PDB file of C-alpha atoms and ligand atoms in Angstrom:
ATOM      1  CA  UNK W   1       0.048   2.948 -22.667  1.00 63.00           C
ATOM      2  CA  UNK W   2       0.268  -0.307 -22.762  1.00 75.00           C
ATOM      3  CA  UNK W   3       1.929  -1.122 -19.738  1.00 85.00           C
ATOM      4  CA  UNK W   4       1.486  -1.999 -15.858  1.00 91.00           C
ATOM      5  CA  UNK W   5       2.773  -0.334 -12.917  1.00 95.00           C
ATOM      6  CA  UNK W   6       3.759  -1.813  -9.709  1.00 98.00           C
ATOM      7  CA  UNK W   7       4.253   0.253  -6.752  1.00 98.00           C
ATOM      8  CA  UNK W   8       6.733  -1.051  -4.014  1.00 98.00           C
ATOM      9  CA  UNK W   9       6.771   0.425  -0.593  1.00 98.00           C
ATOM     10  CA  UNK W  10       7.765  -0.316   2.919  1.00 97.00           C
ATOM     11  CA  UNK W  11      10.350   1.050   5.761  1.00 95.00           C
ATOM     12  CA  UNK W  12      14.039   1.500   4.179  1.00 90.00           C
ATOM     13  CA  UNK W  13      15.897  -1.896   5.290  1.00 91.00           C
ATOM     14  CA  UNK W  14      12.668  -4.340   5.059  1.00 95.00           C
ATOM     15  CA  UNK W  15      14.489  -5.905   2.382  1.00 94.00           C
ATOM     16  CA  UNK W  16      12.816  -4.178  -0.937  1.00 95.00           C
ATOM     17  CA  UNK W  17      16.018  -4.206  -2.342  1.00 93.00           C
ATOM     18  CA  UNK W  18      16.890  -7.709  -1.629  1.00 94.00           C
ATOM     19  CA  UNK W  19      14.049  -9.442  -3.096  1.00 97.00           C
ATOM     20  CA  UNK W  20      14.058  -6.828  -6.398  1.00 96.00           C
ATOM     21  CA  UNK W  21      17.587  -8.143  -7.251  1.00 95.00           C
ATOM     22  CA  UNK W  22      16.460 -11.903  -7.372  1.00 96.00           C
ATOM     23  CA  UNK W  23      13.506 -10.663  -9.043  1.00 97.00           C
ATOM     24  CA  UNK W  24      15.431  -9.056 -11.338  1.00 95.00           C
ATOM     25  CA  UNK W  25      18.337 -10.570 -12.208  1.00 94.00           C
ATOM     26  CA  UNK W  26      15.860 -13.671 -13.507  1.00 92.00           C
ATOM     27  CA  UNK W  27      13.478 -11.443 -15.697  1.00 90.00           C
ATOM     28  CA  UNK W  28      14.818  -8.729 -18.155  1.00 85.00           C
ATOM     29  CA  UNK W  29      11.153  -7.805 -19.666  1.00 88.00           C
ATOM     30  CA  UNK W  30      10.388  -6.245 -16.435  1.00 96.00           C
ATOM     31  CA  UNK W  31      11.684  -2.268 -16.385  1.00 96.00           C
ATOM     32  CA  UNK W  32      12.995  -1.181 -12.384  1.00 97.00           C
ATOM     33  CA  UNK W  33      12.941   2.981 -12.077  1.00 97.00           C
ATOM     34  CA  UNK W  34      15.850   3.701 -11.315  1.00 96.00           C
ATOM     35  CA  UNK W  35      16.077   6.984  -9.115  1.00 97.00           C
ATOM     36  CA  UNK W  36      17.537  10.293  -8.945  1.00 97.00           C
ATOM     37  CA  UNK W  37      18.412  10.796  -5.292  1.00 97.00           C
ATOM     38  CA  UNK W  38      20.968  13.827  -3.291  1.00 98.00           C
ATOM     39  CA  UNK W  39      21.500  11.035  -0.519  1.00 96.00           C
ATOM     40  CA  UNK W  40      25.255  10.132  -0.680  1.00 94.00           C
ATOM     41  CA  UNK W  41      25.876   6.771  -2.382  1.00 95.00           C
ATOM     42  CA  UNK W  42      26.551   3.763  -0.012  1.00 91.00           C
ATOM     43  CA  UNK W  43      29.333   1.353   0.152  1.00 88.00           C
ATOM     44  CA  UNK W  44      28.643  -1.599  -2.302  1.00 89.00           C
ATOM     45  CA  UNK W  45      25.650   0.996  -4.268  1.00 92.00           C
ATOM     46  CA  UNK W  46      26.601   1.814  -7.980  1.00 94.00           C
ATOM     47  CA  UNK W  47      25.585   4.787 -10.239  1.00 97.00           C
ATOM     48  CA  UNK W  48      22.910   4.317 -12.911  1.00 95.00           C
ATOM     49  CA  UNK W  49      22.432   0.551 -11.121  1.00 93.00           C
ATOM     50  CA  UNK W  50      20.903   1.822  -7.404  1.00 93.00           C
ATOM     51  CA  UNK W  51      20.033   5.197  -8.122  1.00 96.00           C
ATOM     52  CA  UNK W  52      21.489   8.388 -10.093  1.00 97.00           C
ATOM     53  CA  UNK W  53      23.189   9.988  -7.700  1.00 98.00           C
ATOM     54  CA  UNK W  54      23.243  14.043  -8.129  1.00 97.00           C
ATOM     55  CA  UNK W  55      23.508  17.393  -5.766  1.00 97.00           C
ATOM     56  CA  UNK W  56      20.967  19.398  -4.495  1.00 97.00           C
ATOM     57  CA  UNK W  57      20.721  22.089  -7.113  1.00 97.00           C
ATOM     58  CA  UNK W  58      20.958  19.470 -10.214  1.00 97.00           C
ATOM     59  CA  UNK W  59      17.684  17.613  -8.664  1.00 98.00           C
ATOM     60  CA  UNK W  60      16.296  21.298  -7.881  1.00 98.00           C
ATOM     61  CA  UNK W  61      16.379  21.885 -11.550  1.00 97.00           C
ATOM     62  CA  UNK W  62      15.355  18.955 -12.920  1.00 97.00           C
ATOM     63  CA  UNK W  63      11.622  19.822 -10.291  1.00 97.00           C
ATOM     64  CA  UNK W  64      12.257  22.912 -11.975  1.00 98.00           C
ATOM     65  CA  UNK W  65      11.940  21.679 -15.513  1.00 97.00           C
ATOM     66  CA  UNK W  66       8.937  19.325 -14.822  1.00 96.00           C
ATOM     67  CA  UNK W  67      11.530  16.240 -15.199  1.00 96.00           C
ATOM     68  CA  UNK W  68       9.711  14.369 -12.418  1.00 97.00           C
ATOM     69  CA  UNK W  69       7.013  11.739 -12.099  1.00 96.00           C
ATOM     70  CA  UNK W  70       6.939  12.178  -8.837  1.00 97.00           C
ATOM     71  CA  UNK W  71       9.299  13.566  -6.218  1.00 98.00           C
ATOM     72  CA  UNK W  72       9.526  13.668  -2.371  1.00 97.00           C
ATOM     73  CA  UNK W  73      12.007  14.331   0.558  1.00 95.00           C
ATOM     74  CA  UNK W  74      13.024  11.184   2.413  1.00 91.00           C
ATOM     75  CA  UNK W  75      15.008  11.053   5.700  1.00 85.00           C
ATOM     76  CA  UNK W  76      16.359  14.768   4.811  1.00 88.00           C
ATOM     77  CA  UNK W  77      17.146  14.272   1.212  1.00 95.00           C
ATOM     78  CA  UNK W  78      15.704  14.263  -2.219  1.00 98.00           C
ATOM     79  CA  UNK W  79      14.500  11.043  -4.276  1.00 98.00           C
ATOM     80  CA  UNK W  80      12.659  11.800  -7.650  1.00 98.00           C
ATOM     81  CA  UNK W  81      11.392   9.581 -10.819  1.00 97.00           C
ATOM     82  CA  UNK W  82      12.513  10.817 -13.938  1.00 96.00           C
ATOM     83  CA  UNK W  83       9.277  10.959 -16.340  1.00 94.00           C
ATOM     84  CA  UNK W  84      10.253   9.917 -19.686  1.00 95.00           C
ATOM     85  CA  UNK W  85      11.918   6.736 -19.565  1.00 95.00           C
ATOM     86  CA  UNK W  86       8.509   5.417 -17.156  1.00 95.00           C
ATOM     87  CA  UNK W  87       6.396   6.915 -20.734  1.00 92.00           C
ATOM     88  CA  UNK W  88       8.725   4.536 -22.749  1.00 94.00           C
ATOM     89  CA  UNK W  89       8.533   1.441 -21.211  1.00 94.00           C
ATOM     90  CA  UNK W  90       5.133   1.608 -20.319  1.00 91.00           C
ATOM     91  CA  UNK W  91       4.502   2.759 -24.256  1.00 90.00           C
ATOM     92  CA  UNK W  92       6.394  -0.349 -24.860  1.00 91.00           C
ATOM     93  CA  UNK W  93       4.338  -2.265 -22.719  1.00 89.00           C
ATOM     94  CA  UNK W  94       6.584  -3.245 -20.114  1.00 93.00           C
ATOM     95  CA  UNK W  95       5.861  -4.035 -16.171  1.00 95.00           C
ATOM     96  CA  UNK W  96       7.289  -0.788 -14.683  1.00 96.00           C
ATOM     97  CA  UNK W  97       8.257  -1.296 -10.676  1.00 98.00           C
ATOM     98  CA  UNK W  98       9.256   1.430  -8.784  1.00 98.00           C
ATOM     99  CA  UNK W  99      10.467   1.671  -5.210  1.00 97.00           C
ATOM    100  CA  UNK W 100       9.203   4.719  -3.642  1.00 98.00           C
ATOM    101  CA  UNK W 101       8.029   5.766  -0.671  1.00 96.00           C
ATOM    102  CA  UNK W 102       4.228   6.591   0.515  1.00 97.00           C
ATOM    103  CA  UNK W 103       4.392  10.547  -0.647  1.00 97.00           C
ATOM    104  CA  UNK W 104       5.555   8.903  -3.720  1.00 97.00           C
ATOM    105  CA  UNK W 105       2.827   6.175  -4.006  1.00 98.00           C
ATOM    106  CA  UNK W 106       0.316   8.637  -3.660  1.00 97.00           C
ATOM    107  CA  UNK W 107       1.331  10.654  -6.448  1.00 97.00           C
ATOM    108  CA  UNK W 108       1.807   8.065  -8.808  1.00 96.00           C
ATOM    109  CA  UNK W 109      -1.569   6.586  -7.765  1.00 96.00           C
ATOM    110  CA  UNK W 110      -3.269   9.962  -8.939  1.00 95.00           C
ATOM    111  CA  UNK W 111      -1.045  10.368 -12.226  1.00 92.00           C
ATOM    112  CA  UNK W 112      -2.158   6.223 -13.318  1.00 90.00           C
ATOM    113  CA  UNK W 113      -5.042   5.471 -11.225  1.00 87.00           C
ATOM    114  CA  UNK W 114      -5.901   2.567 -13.726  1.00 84.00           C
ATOM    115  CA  UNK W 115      -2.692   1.142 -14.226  1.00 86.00           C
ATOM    116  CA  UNK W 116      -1.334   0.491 -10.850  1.00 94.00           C
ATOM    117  CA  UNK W 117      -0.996  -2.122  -8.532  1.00 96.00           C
ATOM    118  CA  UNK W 118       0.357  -1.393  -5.175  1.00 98.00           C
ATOM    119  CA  UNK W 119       2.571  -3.186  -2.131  1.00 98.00           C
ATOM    120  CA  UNK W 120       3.638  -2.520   0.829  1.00 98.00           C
ATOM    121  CA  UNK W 121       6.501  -4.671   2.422  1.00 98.00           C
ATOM    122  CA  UNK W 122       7.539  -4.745   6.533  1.00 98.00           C
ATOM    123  CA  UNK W 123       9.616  -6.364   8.825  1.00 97.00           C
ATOM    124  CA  UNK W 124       7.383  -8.326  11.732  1.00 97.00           C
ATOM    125  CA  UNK W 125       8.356  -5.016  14.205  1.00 96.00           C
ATOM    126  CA  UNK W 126      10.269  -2.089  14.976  1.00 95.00           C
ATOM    127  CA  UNK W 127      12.542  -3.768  17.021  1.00 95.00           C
ATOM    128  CA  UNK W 128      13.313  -6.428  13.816  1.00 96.00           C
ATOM    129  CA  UNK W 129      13.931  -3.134  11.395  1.00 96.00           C
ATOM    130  CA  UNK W 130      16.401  -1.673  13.989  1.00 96.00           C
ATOM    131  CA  UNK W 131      18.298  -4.996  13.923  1.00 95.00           C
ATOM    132  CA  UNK W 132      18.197  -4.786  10.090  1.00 94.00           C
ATOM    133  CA  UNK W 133      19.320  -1.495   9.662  1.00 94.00           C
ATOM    134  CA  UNK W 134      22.560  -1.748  12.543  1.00 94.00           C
ATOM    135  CA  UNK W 135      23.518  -5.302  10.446  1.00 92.00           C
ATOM    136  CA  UNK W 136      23.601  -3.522   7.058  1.00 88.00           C
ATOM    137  CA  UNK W 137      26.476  -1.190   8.469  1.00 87.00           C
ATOM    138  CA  UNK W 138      25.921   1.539   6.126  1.00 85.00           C
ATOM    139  CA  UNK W 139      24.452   4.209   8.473  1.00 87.00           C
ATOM    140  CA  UNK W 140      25.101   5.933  11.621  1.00 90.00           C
ATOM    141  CA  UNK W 141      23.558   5.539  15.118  1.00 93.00           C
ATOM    142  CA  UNK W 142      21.459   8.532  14.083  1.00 93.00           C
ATOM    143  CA  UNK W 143      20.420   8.118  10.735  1.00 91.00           C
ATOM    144  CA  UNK W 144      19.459   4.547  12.018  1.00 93.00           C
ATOM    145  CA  UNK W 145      17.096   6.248  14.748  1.00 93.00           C
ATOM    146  CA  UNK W 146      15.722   8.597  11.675  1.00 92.00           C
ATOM    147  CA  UNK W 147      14.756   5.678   9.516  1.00 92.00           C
ATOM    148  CA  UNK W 148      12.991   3.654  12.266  1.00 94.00           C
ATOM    149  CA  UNK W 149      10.963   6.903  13.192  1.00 94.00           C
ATOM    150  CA  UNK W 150      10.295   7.367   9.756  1.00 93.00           C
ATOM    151  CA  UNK W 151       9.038   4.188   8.988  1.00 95.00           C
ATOM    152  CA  UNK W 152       6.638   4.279  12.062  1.00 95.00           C
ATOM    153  CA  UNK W 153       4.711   7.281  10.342  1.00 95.00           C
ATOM    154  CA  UNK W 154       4.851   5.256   6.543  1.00 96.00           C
ATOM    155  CA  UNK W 155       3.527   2.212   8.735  1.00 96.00           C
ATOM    156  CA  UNK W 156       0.624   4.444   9.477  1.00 97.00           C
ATOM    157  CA  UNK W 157      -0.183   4.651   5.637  1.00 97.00           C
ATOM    158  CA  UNK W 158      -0.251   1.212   4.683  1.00 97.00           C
ATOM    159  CA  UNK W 159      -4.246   1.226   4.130  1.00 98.00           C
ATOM    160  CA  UNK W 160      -3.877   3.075   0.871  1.00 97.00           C
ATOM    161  CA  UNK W 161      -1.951  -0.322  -0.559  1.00 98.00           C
ATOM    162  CA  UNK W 162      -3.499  -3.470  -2.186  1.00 97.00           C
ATOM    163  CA  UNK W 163      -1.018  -6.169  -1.332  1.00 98.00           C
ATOM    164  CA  UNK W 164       0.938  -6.289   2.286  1.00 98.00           C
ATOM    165  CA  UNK W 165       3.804  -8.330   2.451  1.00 98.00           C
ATOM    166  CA  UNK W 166       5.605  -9.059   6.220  1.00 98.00           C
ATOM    167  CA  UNK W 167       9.358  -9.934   5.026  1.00 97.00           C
ATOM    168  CA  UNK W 168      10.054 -12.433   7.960  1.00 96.00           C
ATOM    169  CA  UNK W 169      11.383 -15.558   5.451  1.00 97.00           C
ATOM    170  CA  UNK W 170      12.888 -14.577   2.016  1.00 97.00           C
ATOM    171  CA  UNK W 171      11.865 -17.431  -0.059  1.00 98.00           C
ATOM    172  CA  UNK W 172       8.407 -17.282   1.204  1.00 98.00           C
ATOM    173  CA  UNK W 173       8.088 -13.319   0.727  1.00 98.00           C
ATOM    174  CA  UNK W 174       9.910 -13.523  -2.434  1.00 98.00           C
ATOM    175  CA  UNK W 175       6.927 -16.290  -4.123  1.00 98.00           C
ATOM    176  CA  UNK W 176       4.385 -13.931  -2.821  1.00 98.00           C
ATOM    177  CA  UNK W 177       6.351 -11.288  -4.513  1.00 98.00           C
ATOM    178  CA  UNK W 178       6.596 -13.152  -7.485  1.00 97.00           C
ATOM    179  CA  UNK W 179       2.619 -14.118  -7.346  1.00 98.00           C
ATOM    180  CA  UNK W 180       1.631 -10.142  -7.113  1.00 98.00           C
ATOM    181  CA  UNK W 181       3.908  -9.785  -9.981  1.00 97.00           C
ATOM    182  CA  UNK W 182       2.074 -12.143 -12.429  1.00 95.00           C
ATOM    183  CA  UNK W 183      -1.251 -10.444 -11.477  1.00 95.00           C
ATOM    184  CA  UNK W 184       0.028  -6.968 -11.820  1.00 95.00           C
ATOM    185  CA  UNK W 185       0.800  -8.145 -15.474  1.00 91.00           C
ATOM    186  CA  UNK W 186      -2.806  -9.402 -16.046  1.00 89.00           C
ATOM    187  CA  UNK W 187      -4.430  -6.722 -14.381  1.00 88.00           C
ATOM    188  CA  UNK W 188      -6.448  -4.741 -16.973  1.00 82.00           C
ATOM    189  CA  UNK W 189      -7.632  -1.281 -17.182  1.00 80.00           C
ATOM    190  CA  UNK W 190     -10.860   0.150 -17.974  1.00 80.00           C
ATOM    191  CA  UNK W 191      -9.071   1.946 -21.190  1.00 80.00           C
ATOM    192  CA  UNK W 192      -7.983  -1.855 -22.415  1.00 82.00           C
ATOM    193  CA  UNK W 193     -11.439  -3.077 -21.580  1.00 87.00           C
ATOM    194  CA  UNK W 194     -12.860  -0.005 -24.115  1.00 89.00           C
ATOM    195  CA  UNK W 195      -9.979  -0.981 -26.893  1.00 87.00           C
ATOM    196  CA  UNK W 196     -10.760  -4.806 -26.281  1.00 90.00           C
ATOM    197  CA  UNK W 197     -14.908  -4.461 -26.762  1.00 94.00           C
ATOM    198  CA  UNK W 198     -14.786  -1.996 -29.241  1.00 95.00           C
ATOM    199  CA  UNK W 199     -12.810  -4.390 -31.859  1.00 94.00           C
ATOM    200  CA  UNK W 200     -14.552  -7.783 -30.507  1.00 96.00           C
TER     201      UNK W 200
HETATM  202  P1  5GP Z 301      17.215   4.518   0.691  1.00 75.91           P
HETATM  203  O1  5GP Z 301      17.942   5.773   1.073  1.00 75.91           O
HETATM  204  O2  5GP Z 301      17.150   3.533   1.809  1.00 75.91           O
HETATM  205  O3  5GP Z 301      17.726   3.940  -0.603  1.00 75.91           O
HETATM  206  O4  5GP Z 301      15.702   4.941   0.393  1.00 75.91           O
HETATM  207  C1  5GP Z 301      14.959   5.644   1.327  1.00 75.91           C
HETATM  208  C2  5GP Z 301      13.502   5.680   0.931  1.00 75.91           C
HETATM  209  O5  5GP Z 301      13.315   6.446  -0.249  1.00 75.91           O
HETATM  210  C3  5GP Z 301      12.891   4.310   0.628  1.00 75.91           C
HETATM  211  O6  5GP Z 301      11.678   4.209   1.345  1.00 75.91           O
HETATM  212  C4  5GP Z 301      12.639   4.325  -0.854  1.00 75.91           C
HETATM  213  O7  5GP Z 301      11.498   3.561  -1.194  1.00 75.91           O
HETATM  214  C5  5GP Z 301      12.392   5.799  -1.084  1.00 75.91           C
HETATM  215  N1  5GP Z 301      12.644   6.187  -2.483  1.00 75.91           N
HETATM  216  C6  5GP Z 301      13.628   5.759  -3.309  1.00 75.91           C
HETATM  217  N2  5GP Z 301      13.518   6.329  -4.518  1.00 75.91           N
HETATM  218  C7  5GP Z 301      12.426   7.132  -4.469  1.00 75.91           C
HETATM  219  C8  5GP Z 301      11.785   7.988  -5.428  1.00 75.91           C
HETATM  220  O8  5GP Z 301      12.179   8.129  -6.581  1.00 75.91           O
HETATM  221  N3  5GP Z 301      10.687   8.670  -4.998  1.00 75.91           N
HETATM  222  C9  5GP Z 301      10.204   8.545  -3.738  1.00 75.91           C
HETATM  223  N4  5GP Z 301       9.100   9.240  -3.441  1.00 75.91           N
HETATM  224  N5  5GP Z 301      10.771   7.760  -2.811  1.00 75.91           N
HETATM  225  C10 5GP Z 301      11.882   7.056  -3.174  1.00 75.91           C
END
């Protein structure tokens, strides 16, 4: 494996998706996961581009089958990493970023301890996501109240990430973005550090 990993995490409507797009759309060697999920697809969202979007007994048999990296439920539904395209690009020594929540990052974390980097991205309060999350316009009154109470508990994990990003000015998180990016690429594991000494 040749590869790096970079693990992106943070309350749903901190703007993950936002600054991945720009990211993105300017740099085709990097590889985004794209998930499986049972959530209902969103207006403006588009199959194979946001997520795969399947029922509840297609993503039950894919966990039965071992197709996951990683799985978890999120806000009542299922979200899951398929395993082999991660193996490819990482065998093809691509950047890998995935956006996945904290059950998620702690998997992954165990699977490639020495390949990953790790972020976690916020708005500057509660109050701020709440705002977010009624302006997007893509979820109900409950659902909203869900997400915030979710993303108090995944605030409560954010000591098991390396970077911390507060999203409170897009150009300014997105060159931080951009800087834990270049390092993520750089970042060596002890496995390269073997390969590298042994033929030096
Ligand atoms: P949303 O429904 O807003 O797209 O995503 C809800 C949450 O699920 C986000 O925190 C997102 O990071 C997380 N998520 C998306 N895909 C995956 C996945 O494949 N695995 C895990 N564990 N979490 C995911």
């Amino acid at each position: 494996m040749n590869g790096s990993l970079l693990v992106i995490s943070g309350p749903s409507g901190c703007g993950k998706s936002s600054l991945l797009n720009e990211i993105l759309q300017h740099d085709n060697s990097i590889y985004f996961s794209i998930s499986t999920t049972t959530r209902s697809i969103r207006d403006g969202e588009k199959e194979g581009v946001d997520y795969y979007y399947v029922s509840k007994q297609e993503f039950e048999k894919d966990i039965k089958e071992n197709n996951f990296l990683e799985w978890a439920n999120v806000h009542d539904n299922y979200y899951g990493t398929s395993l082999k395209p991660i193996k490819k690009a990482l065998a093809d020594g691509k950047l890998v970023i995935f956006d996945i929540d904290v059950q998620g990052h702690e998997i992954v974390k165990k699977k490639f301890p020495n390949l990953l980097t790790s972020l976690f991205i916020t708005t500057p309060s509660q109050i701020e996501l709440e705002k977010r999350l009624t302006k997007r316009g893509t979820d109900s009154h409950d659902t909203i109240q869900k997400r915030v109470s979710n993303a108090k508990d995944e605030m409560k994990r954010v000591f098991e990430y390396e970077y911390f990003l507060v999203n409170d000015n897009f150009e300014k998180t997105l060159e931080d973005l951009k800087s834990i990016i270049k390092v993520t690429r750089v970042k060596k594991s002890k496995e390269d550090l073997s390969n590298f000494l042994s033929n030096w």
